[in-house]
Structures are given as C-alpha cells and as structure tokens.
Amino acid sequence: MGVLDGKVGVVTGATSGIGARTAEVFAAEGARVVIAGRRTDEGEALARSIGDAAVFHRTDVSVEEDVAALVDRAVDAFGRVDVMVNNAGSPSHLTGVMDVERSLFDATLSVHVTGTLLGIKYAARAMRESGGGSIVNMCSVAGHAGGYSGLDYSVAKAAVAHLTRCAAVELGEYGIRVNSVSPGFVLTGIFGKGAGAADADAADARTDGLRHLMTDMMGAHQPLPGIGETDDPAAAMVFLASDAARMITGQDLAVDGGMLAGRPAAVMLAERARIAALVTGGGPAET
Ligand SMILES: NC(=O)c1ccc[n+]([C@@H]2O[C@H](COP(=O)([O-])OP(=O)(O)OC[C@H]3O[C@@H](n4cnc5c(N)ncnc54)[C@H](OP(=O)(O)O)[C@@H]3O)[C@@H](O)[C@H]2O)c1
C-alpha cells in the first residue's frame, strides 16, 4: 500500500530530472499521474515506462491555455486532481543586475513564476470542486539567499516562495494546501542546459559527468557531504502531497543538505586557523 494510493497527481517539468523522478515515485506510491513538459518523446517514453497509471500531456507552463488544458486532461483521464506539482523550470541566465537582458529576465519569470501561478490557478479550481488537494511548488535555496544562482532565477524562486504563502492563505478554506520544496544542488541536466549544452537531451545525458565536480564544490557550502539526487526532493514532494501533511500549508521544506542553515563549521574553523596563523605566528587564536 502506497502513501498516495487513490490520488491523482499532475507533475509539470516531468520530462527529465526531478520532475521525472517525482512522477515515477508518485506512481510507485499508488498515484495516477499526468506527466507534463514540452518534449513529447521524453514525456511519452516516461508515461509508457510507468504504464496505465500515467499519461503524458504536452504543456508549456508559460502558456495559459496549455495549463488549463493540462488540468482538464487530468480530470478527463483520471477523474480529478488531488496533487499539483509545479516543478517546471529553466536555468538561470547568469547575468548580473548591470547586464541583465529584459527579454531573458522576463522569460525566466514567465516559466518559474507565471507557470507556477497558472498551475495553482487551474489546479485549485479543480480541487475546489472535488473538496481539496495539495499543491507543491518547486522553489530553491536560491530563492532564500543570494549567490546560489543568477539574478533572474533567484528572484523568480523568491517569488515562488511568496506566491506559495499567498496562495496557501487564500485556498485553505477550500481544503487546499500549498507548500514548496527548496532543493540545494541536485544532479540534473539543468546545469548543462544553463552552461550552453547543444540541446536539452544532450545536457540530460551528460548529467552524471558532473557528479565529481559538483560534489567537490558542495564541500564549502553544505554541511552534509555529497550531492542531492532526484530521489531527495521527490521524497519531500511525496510527503507534502500525502495525508501525513494534512495540517501543513504555506511552508517551504528545504532539501539542501543543511545549506540554508549555514556553512559547514569546518569551513569557518579553517578560516579561523588562517587568522590565527597570521596573528600568532601559527598558534590558536581566541574567538
Ligand atoms: N537541479 C537542482 O539543483 C535544482 C535545485 C533547486 C531547484 N531546482 C528546480 O527543480 C525544477 C526541476 O529542475 P531539474 O533540476 O530537474 O532540471 P531539468 O531536468 O532541466 O528539468 C526541468 C524540467 O522543466 C521543464 N520545462 C522547462 N521549461 C518549461 C516550460 N516552459 N513548460 C513546461 N515545462 C518546462 C523541462 O521539460 P521540457 O524541456 O520538456 O519542457 C524539464 O522537464 C526546476 O524548477 C528547477 O529550478 C533544481
């Protein structure tokens, strides 16, 4: 028996990475699931691999008609929507505030913020009809602190965190919970896509090649060793989707190896040791 038995979920951005894994885990936990994204071949292949519990619906989350049709498809295929995961996301453009290009900034906000808003809008309408549900939005550590991604992505994710709270206080009366998940760094193709890989499939295919480098980079930022896997945010989304979270709304659940709690103490101690070496000629310094 799964914790999502009998539920119907919609997962946007499920043609790769965290969304694809979330759709698989939802199905393994007993849910029927609608997989959404723009890449038809990848989405249909994932739906086939899951079997009768999944269908793919091609969706660009920045297009309102697409999102409305996605929710309609879920109701047509499976009768209702109990869980909406607004996960679709594009990489940062990595330009700073003095070089930002308006069109690229708008494009990032259009996917992350407007796409999430539209997902909430149409899922909430369906959930109100059926008596409630759970909406889980994809945020990021970059939405809570600067320096983890580019300006456009960070601002967009901060907006997703606040949109989550605003929607939660409005939709509670209909029995609709709204929460978000903030991963730290999870090994997916989004980094290759942001770094200029030839196409999305090429970036997805080369993801594992980044494992060593990224694990090494995390050492300065993340108290827990290692790098996030797609299973990590997927598990958080299962929890927030499930009835175990029935009294949780308006919250953000960080799945970040402790990154937002602070730097590893060992990093601070190493800095203090360098200060001590300068001040005392090698001995320990008072703090
Ligand atoms: N990986 C990390 O370290 C990390 C950390 C924090 C947060 N996140 C967030 O997690 C989410 C998933 O990212 P990921 O890491 O799994 O990367 P990914 O593998 O590149 O997944 C992104 C997904 O979003 C879809 N997408 C992009 N633009 C879309 C649009 N306009 N309409 C519909 N779907 C769209 C992509 O599918 P199509 O190309 O087929 O449309 C793809 O399925 C994103 O919101 C990302 O910001 C990731």
CSV table of C-alpha atoms and ligand atoms in Angstrom, one decimal:
chain,number,residue,atom,x,y,z
A,1,MET,CA,0.0,0.0,0.0
A,2,GLY,CA,1.4,3.4,-1.0
A,3,VAL,CA,1.1,6.7,0.8
A,4,LEU,CA,-0.6,8.2,-2.4
A,5,ASP,CA,-3.0,5.4,-3.0
A,6,GLY,CA,-6.0,6.6,-5.0
A,7,LYS,CA,-4.7,10.1,-5.6
A,8,VAL,CA,-4.3,11.8,-8.9
A,9,GLY,CA,-1.2,13.9,-9.4
A,10,VAL,CA,-0.1,16.3,-12.1
A,11,VAL,CA,3.7,17.0,-12.4
A,12,THR,CA,5.0,19.7,-14.6
A,13,GLY,CA,8.5,19.6,-15.9
A,14,ALA,CA,8.4,15.8,-15.7
A,15,THR,CA,10.2,15.0,-19.0
A,16,SER,CA,13.6,14.9,-17.1
A,17,GLY,CA,15.3,15.4,-13.8
A,18,ILE,CA,13.4,15.9,-10.5
A,19,GLY,CA,10.0,16.0,-12.2
A,20,ALA,CA,10.5,12.7,-14.0
A,21,ARG,CA,11.7,11.0,-10.8
A,22,THR,CA,8.8,12.6,-8.9
A,23,ALA,CA,6.3,11.2,-11.4
A,24,GLU,CA,7.9,7.7,-11.0
A,25,VAL,CA,7.8,7.8,-7.2
A,26,PHE,CA,4.2,9.1,-7.2
A,27,ALA,CA,3.2,6.1,-9.3
A,28,ALA,CA,5.2,3.7,-7.1
A,29,GLU,CA,3.3,5.2,-4.1
A,30,GLY,CA,-0.1,4.4,-5.7
A,31,ALA,CA,-0.9,7.6,-7.5
A,32,ARG,CA,-2.1,8.0,-11.1
A,33,VAL,CA,-0.1,10.8,-12.7
A,34,VAL,CA,-0.2,13.2,-15.6
A,35,ILE,CA,3.3,14.0,-16.9
A,36,ALA,CA,3.7,17.5,-18.4
A,37,GLY,CA,6.5,19.1,-20.3
A,38,ARG,CA,7.3,20.4,-23.8
A,39,ARG,CA,9.4,17.4,-25.1
A,40,THR,CA,6.9,14.9,-26.3
A,41,ASP,CA,9.2,11.9,-27.0
A,42,GLU,CA,10.7,12.0,-23.4
A,43,GLY,CA,7.3,12.5,-21.8
A,44,GLU,CA,5.6,9.7,-23.7
A,45,ALA,CA,8.5,7.4,-23.1
A,46,LEU,CA,8.2,8.0,-19.3
A,47,ALA,CA,4.5,7.5,-19.4
A,48,ARG,CA,5.0,4.2,-21.2
A,49,SER,CA,7.6,3.0,-18.7
A,50,ILE,CA,5.2,3.8,-15.8
A,51,GLY,CA,2.3,2.1,-17.5
A,52,ASP,CA,-1.5,2.5,-17.1
A,53,ALA,CA,-1.1,4.8,-14.1
A,54,ALA,CA,0.5,7.6,-16.3
A,55,VAL,CA,-0.3,9.7,-19.3
A,56,PHE,CA,1.7,12.5,-20.9
A,57,HIS,CA,0.3,15.8,-21.9
A,58,ARG,CA,2.4,18.3,-23.8
A,59,THR,CA,2.5,21.6,-21.9
A,60,ASP,CA,4.3,24.8,-22.0
A,61,VAL,CA,3.6,26.2,-18.5
A,62,SER,CA,4.1,29.8,-19.6
A,63,VAL,CA,1.1,29.4,-21.9
A,64,GLU,CA,-2.2,29.8,-20.0
A,65,GLU,CA,-4.3,27.7,-22.5
A,66,ASP,CA,-1.7,24.8,-22.1
A,67,VAL,CA,-2.0,24.8,-18.3
A,68,ALA,CA,-5.8,24.9,-18.4
A,69,ALA,CA,-5.8,22.0,-20.9
A,70,LEU,CA,-3.4,20.0,-18.7
A,71,VAL,CA,-5.7,20.1,-15.7
A,72,ASP,CA,-8.6,19.3,-18.0
A,73,ARG,CA,-6.7,16.3,-19.3
A,74,ALA,CA,-6.0,15.0,-15.7
A,75,VAL,CA,-9.8,15.3,-14.9
A,76,ASP,CA,-10.7,13.6,-18.2
A,77,ALA,CA,-8.1,10.8,-17.8
A,78,PHE,CA,-8.4,10.1,-14.1
A,79,GLY,CA,-11.5,12.0,-12.8
A,80,ARG,CA,-9.9,14.6,-10.5
A,81,VAL,CA,-6.7,16.3,-9.4
A,82,ASP,CA,-5.6,15.7,-5.8
A,83,VAL,CA,-2.0,16.9,-6.2
A,84,MET,CA,-0.4,19.5,-8.4
A,85,VAL,CA,3.4,19.7,-8.6
A,86,ASN,CA,4.5,22.9,-10.2
A,87,ASN,CA,8.1,21.8,-10.9
A,88,ALA,CA,8.8,23.1,-14.5
A,89,GLY,CA,11.9,25.3,-14.5
A,90,SER,CA,14.5,26.7,-16.8
A,91,PRO,CA,18.1,27.5,-15.9
A,92,SER,CA,19.4,30.9,-14.9
A,93,HIS,CA,21.0,33.2,-17.5
A,94,LEU,CA,23.8,34.1,-15.1
A,95,THR,CA,23.8,37.8,-16.0
A,96,GLY,CA,24.1,40.3,-13.1
A,97,VAL,CA,22.0,43.3,-12.3
A,98,MET,CA,24.0,45.7,-14.5
A,99,ASP,CA,24.0,43.4,-17.6
A,100,VAL,CA,20.5,41.9,-17.3
A,101,GLU,CA,18.6,41.5,-20.6
A,102,ARG,CA,15.0,42.3,-20.1
A,103,SER,CA,13.7,39.6,-22.5
A,104,LEU,CA,15.7,36.9,-20.8
A,105,PHE,CA,14.7,38.1,-17.3
A,106,ASP,CA,11.0,38.1,-18.4
A,107,ALA,CA,11.4,34.6,-19.9
A,108,THR,CA,12.7,33.2,-16.7
A,109,LEU,CA,9.9,34.7,-14.6
A,110,SER,CA,7.4,33.5,-17.2
A,111,VAL,CA,8.3,29.9,-16.6
A,112,HIS,CA,9.0,29.8,-12.9
A,113,VAL,CA,6.6,32.4,-11.5
A,114,THR,CA,3.8,32.7,-14.1
A,115,GLY,CA,3.9,29.0,-14.8
A,116,THR,CA,3.6,28.2,-11.1
A,117,LEU,CA,0.8,30.8,-10.7
A,118,LEU,CA,-1.1,29.2,-13.7
A,119,GLY,CA,-0.6,25.7,-12.2
A,120,ILE,CA,-2.1,26.9,-8.9
A,121,LYS,CA,-5.0,28.7,-10.6
A,122,TYR,CA,-6.3,25.8,-12.7
A,123,ALA,CA,-5.5,23.0,-10.2
A,124,ALA,CA,-7.2,25.0,-7.4
A,125,ARG,CA,-10.3,25.3,-9.4
A,126,ALA,CA,-10.5,21.6,-10.0
A,127,MET,CA,-9.6,20.9,-6.3
A,128,ARG,CA,-12.3,23.2,-5.0
A,129,GLU,CA,-14.8,21.1,-7.0
A,130,SER,CA,-13.5,17.8,-5.5
A,131,GLY,CA,-13.2,19.1,-1.9
A,132,GLY,CA,-9.5,19.8,-1.6
A,133,GLY,CA,-5.9,18.9,-2.5
A,134,SER,CA,-2.3,19.6,-2.2
A,135,ILE,CA,-0.2,21.9,-4.4
A,136,VAL,CA,3.6,21.6,-4.2
A,137,ASN,CA,5.7,24.3,-5.9
A,138,MET,CA,9.4,23.9,-6.8
A,139,CYS,CA,11.4,26.6,-5.1
A,140,SER,CA,15.2,26.6,-4.4
A,141,VAL,CA,17.9,27.6,-1.9
A,142,ALA,CA,18.4,30.4,-4.5
A,143,GLY,CA,15.0,31.8,-3.5
A,144,HIS,CA,16.1,32.3,0.1
A,145,ALA,CA,19.7,33.6,-0.2
A,146,GLY,CA,21.8,35.3,-2.9
A,147,GLY,CA,24.8,33.8,-4.5
A,148,TYR,CA,23.4,30.3,-5.3
A,149,SER,CA,22.2,31.1,-8.9
A,150,GLY,CA,21.9,34.0,-11.3
A,151,LEU,CA,19.7,37.1,-10.7
A,152,ASP,CA,16.7,36.1,-12.8
A,153,TYR,CA,16.5,32.6,-11.3
A,154,SER,CA,17.0,33.8,-7.7
A,155,VAL,CA,14.3,36.5,-8.0
A,156,ALA,CA,11.9,34.0,-9.6
A,157,LYS,CA,12.4,31.4,-6.9
A,158,ALA,CA,11.9,34.1,-4.2
A,159,ALA,CA,8.6,35.0,-5.9
A,160,VAL,CA,7.6,31.3,-5.9
A,161,ALA,CA,8.2,31.1,-2.1
A,162,HIS,CA,6.0,34.1,-1.5
A,163,LEU,CA,3.4,33.0,-4.1
A,164,THR,CA,3.2,29.8,-2.1
A,165,ARG,CA,2.4,31.6,1.1
A,166,CYS,CA,-0.1,33.9,-0.6
A,167,ALA,CA,-1.9,31.0,-2.2
A,168,ALA,CA,-1.9,29.0,1.0
A,169,VAL,CA,-3.7,31.7,3.0
A,170,GLU,CA,-6.3,32.1,0.2
A,171,LEU,CA,-7.0,28.5,-0.6
A,172,GLY,CA,-7.0,27.0,2.9
A,173,GLU,CA,-10.8,27.5,3.3
A,174,TYR,CA,-11.3,25.0,0.4
A,175,GLY,CA,-9.1,22.4,2.0
A,176,ILE,CA,-6.3,23.1,-0.5
A,177,ARG,CA,-2.8,23.1,1.0
A,178,VAL,CA,0.1,24.9,-0.8
A,179,ASN,CA,3.7,24.3,0.1
A,180,SER,CA,7.1,24.4,-1.6
A,181,VAL,CA,10.3,22.4,-1.7
A,182,SER,CA,13.7,24.1,-1.9
A,183,PRO,CA,16.4,21.8,-3.1
A,184,GLY,CA,20.0,22.7,-2.7
A,185,PHE,CA,22.1,21.2,-5.6
A,186,VAL,CA,20.6,18.2,-7.2
A,187,LEU,CA,22.4,16.4,-10.0
A,188,THR,CA,20.2,17.0,-13.1
A,189,GLY,CA,20.6,18.3,-16.7
A,190,ILE,CA,19.6,21.9,-15.6
A,191,PHE,CA,23.3,22.8,-15.1
A,192,GLY,CA,24.3,21.6,-18.5
A,193,LYS,CA,21.3,23.4,-20.1
A,194,GLY,CA,22.4,26.6,-18.3
A,195,ALA,CA,26.0,26.2,-19.4
A,196,GLY,CA,25.1,26.1,-23.1
A,197,ALA,CA,24.8,22.3,-23.9
A,198,ALA,CA,23.8,21.8,-27.5
A,199,ASP,CA,20.3,20.8,-26.5
A,200,ALA,CA,18.3,19.6,-23.5
A,201,ASP,CA,18.7,15.9,-24.3
A,202,ALA,CA,22.5,16.3,-24.6
A,203,ALA,CA,22.5,18.1,-21.2
A,204,ASP,CA,20.4,15.4,-19.6
A,205,ALA,CA,22.6,12.7,-21.0
A,206,ARG,CA,25.8,14.2,-19.6
A,207,THR,CA,24.5,14.8,-16.1
A,208,ASP,CA,26.4,12.1,-14.3
A,209,GLY,CA,29.7,13.5,-15.7
A,210,LEU,CA,29.2,16.5,-13.3
A,211,ARG,CA,28.9,14.3,-10.2
A,212,HIS,CA,32.6,14.5,-9.1
A,213,LEU,CA,33.0,18.3,-9.7
A,214,MET,CA,29.7,19.3,-8.1
A,215,THR,CA,30.2,17.0,-5.0
A,216,ASP,CA,33.6,18.7,-4.6
A,217,MET,CA,32.1,22.2,-4.9
A,218,MET,CA,29.4,21.5,-2.3
A,219,GLY,CA,32.1,20.9,0.3
A,220,ALA,CA,32.3,24.7,1.0
A,221,HIS,CA,28.6,25.2,1.3
A,222,GLN,CA,26.7,22.2,2.5
A,223,PRO,CA,27.1,20.7,6.0
A,224,LEU,CA,26.1,17.2,4.8
A,225,PRO,CA,28.6,15.6,2.4
A,226,GLY,CA,27.5,14.6,-1.1
A,227,ILE,CA,25.2,16.0,-3.7
A,228,GLY,CA,21.4,15.8,-3.9
A,229,GLU,CA,19.8,13.1,-6.0
A,230,THR,CA,16.4,13.4,-7.7
A,231,ASP,CA,15.0,11.0,-5.1
A,232,ASP,CA,15.6,13.6,-2.4
A,233,PRO,CA,13.2,16.4,-3.5
A,234,ALA,CA,10.9,13.7,-4.9
A,235,ALA,CA,10.5,12.2,-1.4
A,236,ALA,CA,9.8,15.6,0.1
A,237,MET,CA,7.1,16.1,-2.6
A,238,VAL,CA,5.5,12.8,-1.8
A,239,PHE,CA,5.4,13.8,1.9
A,240,LEU,CA,3.8,17.2,1.2
A,241,ALA,CA,1.3,15.5,-1.2
A,242,SER,CA,0.3,12.9,1.3
A,243,ASP,CA,-2.3,13.0,4.0
A,244,ALA,CA,0.6,12.8,6.5
A,245,ALA,CA,1.0,16.5,5.8
A,246,ARG,CA,-2.7,17.3,6.2
A,247,MET,CA,-2.1,20.2,8.6
A,248,ILE,CA,0.9,21.7,6.8
A,249,THR,CA,0.4,24.6,4.5
A,250,GLY,CA,2.3,27.8,3.5
A,251,GLN,CA,5.6,26.2,4.3
A,252,ASP,CA,8.9,25.7,2.4
A,253,LEU,CA,10.7,22.4,3.0
A,254,ALA,CA,14.5,22.8,2.3
A,255,VAL,CA,16.1,19.6,1.0
A,256,ASP,CA,19.5,21.1,0.9
A,257,GLY,CA,21.9,19.1,3.0
A,258,GLY,CA,21.8,21.9,5.6
A,259,MET,CA,22.9,24.7,3.2
A,260,LEU,CA,20.4,27.3,4.4
A,261,ALA,CA,21.3,26.5,8.0
A,262,GLY,CA,24.8,27.7,7.4
A,263,ARG,CA,28.2,26.8,6.1
A,264,PRO,CA,30.0,23.7,7.4
A,265,ALA,CA,31.7,24.5,10.7
A,266,ALA,CA,34.9,23.1,9.3
A,267,VAL,CA,35.0,25.9,6.7
A,268,MET,CA,34.7,28.6,9.5
A,269,LEU,CA,37.4,26.7,11.5
A,270,ALA,CA,39.7,26.7,8.6
A,271,GLU,CA,39.3,30.4,8.2
A,272,ARG,CA,40.0,31.0,11.9
A,273,ALA,CA,43.1,28.8,11.7
A,274,ARG,CA,44.4,31.1,8.9
A,275,ILE,CA,43.7,34.2,11.0
A,276,ALA,CA,45.4,32.5,14.0
A,277,ALA,CA,48.4,31.7,11.9
A,278,LEU,CA,48.8,35.3,10.9
A,279,VAL,CA,48.2,36.8,14.3
A,280,THR,CA,50.2,34.4,16.5
A,281,GLY,CA,52.6,33.0,14.0
A,282,GLY,CA,51.0,29.6,14.0
A,283,GLY,CA,49.2,29.2,17.4
A,284,PRO,CA,45.5,29.0,18.0
A,285,ALA,CA,43.5,32.3,18.1
A,286,GLU,CA,41.0,33.4,20.8
A,287,THR,CA,37.4,33.7,19.4
B,1,LIG,N1,18.8,20.6,-10.0
B,1,LIG,C1,18.9,21.4,-9.0
B,1,LIG,O1,20.0,21.5,-8.3
B,1,LIG,C2,17.7,22.3,-8.6
B,1,LIG,C3,17.8,23.0,-7.3
B,1,LIG,C4,16.7,23.7,-6.9
B,1,LIG,C5,15.6,23.8,-7.7
B,1,LIG,N2,15.5,23.1,-8.9
B,1,LIG,C6,14.3,23.3,-9.7
B,1,LIG,O2,13.8,22.0,-9.9
B,1,LIG,C7,13.0,22.0,-11.1
B,1,LIG,C8,13.3,20.9,-12.0
B,1,LIG,O3,14.6,21.1,-12.5
B,1,LIG,P1,15.7,19.9,-12.7
B,1,LIG,O4,16.9,20.2,-11.9
B,1,LIG,O5,15.0,18.6,-12.6
B,1,LIG,O6,16.1,20.2,-14.2
B,1,LIG,P2,15.6,19.6,-15.6
B,1,LIG,O7,15.9,18.2,-15.7
B,1,LIG,O8,16.2,20.5,-16.7
B,1,LIG,O9,14.1,19.7,-15.6
B,1,LIG,C9,13.4,20.9,-15.9
B,1,LIG,C10,12.0,20.5,-16.4
B,1,LIG,O10,11.2,21.7,-16.7
B,1,LIG,C11,10.7,21.5,-18.0
B,1,LIG,N3,10.4,22.8,-18.5
B,1,LIG,C12,11.3,23.8,-18.8
B,1,LIG,N4,10.6,24.9,-19.3
B,1,LIG,C13,9.3,24.5,-19.4
B,1,LIG,C14,8.1,25.1,-19.9
B,1,LIG,N5,8.1,26.4,-20.4
B,1,LIG,N6,7.0,24.5,-19.9
B,1,LIG,C15,6.9,23.2,-19.4
B,1,LIG,N7,8.0,22.6,-18.9
B,1,LIG,C16,9.2,23.2,-18.9
B,1,LIG,C17,11.6,20.7,-18.8
B,1,LIG,O11,11.0,19.9,-19.8
B,1,LIG,P3,10.9,20.3,-21.4
B,1,LIG,O12,12.2,20.8,-21.8
B,1,LIG,O13,10.4,19.0,-22.0
B,1,LIG,O14,9.8,21.4,-21.4
B,1,LIG,C18,12.1,19.7,-17.7
B,1,LIG,O15,11.2,18.6,-17.7
B,1,LIG,C19,13.1,23.4,-11.7
B,1,LIG,O16,12.1,24.3,-11.3
B,1,LIG,C20,14.4,23.9,-11.0
B,1,LIG,O17,14.5,25.3,-11.0
B,1,LIG,C21,16.6,22.4,-9.3
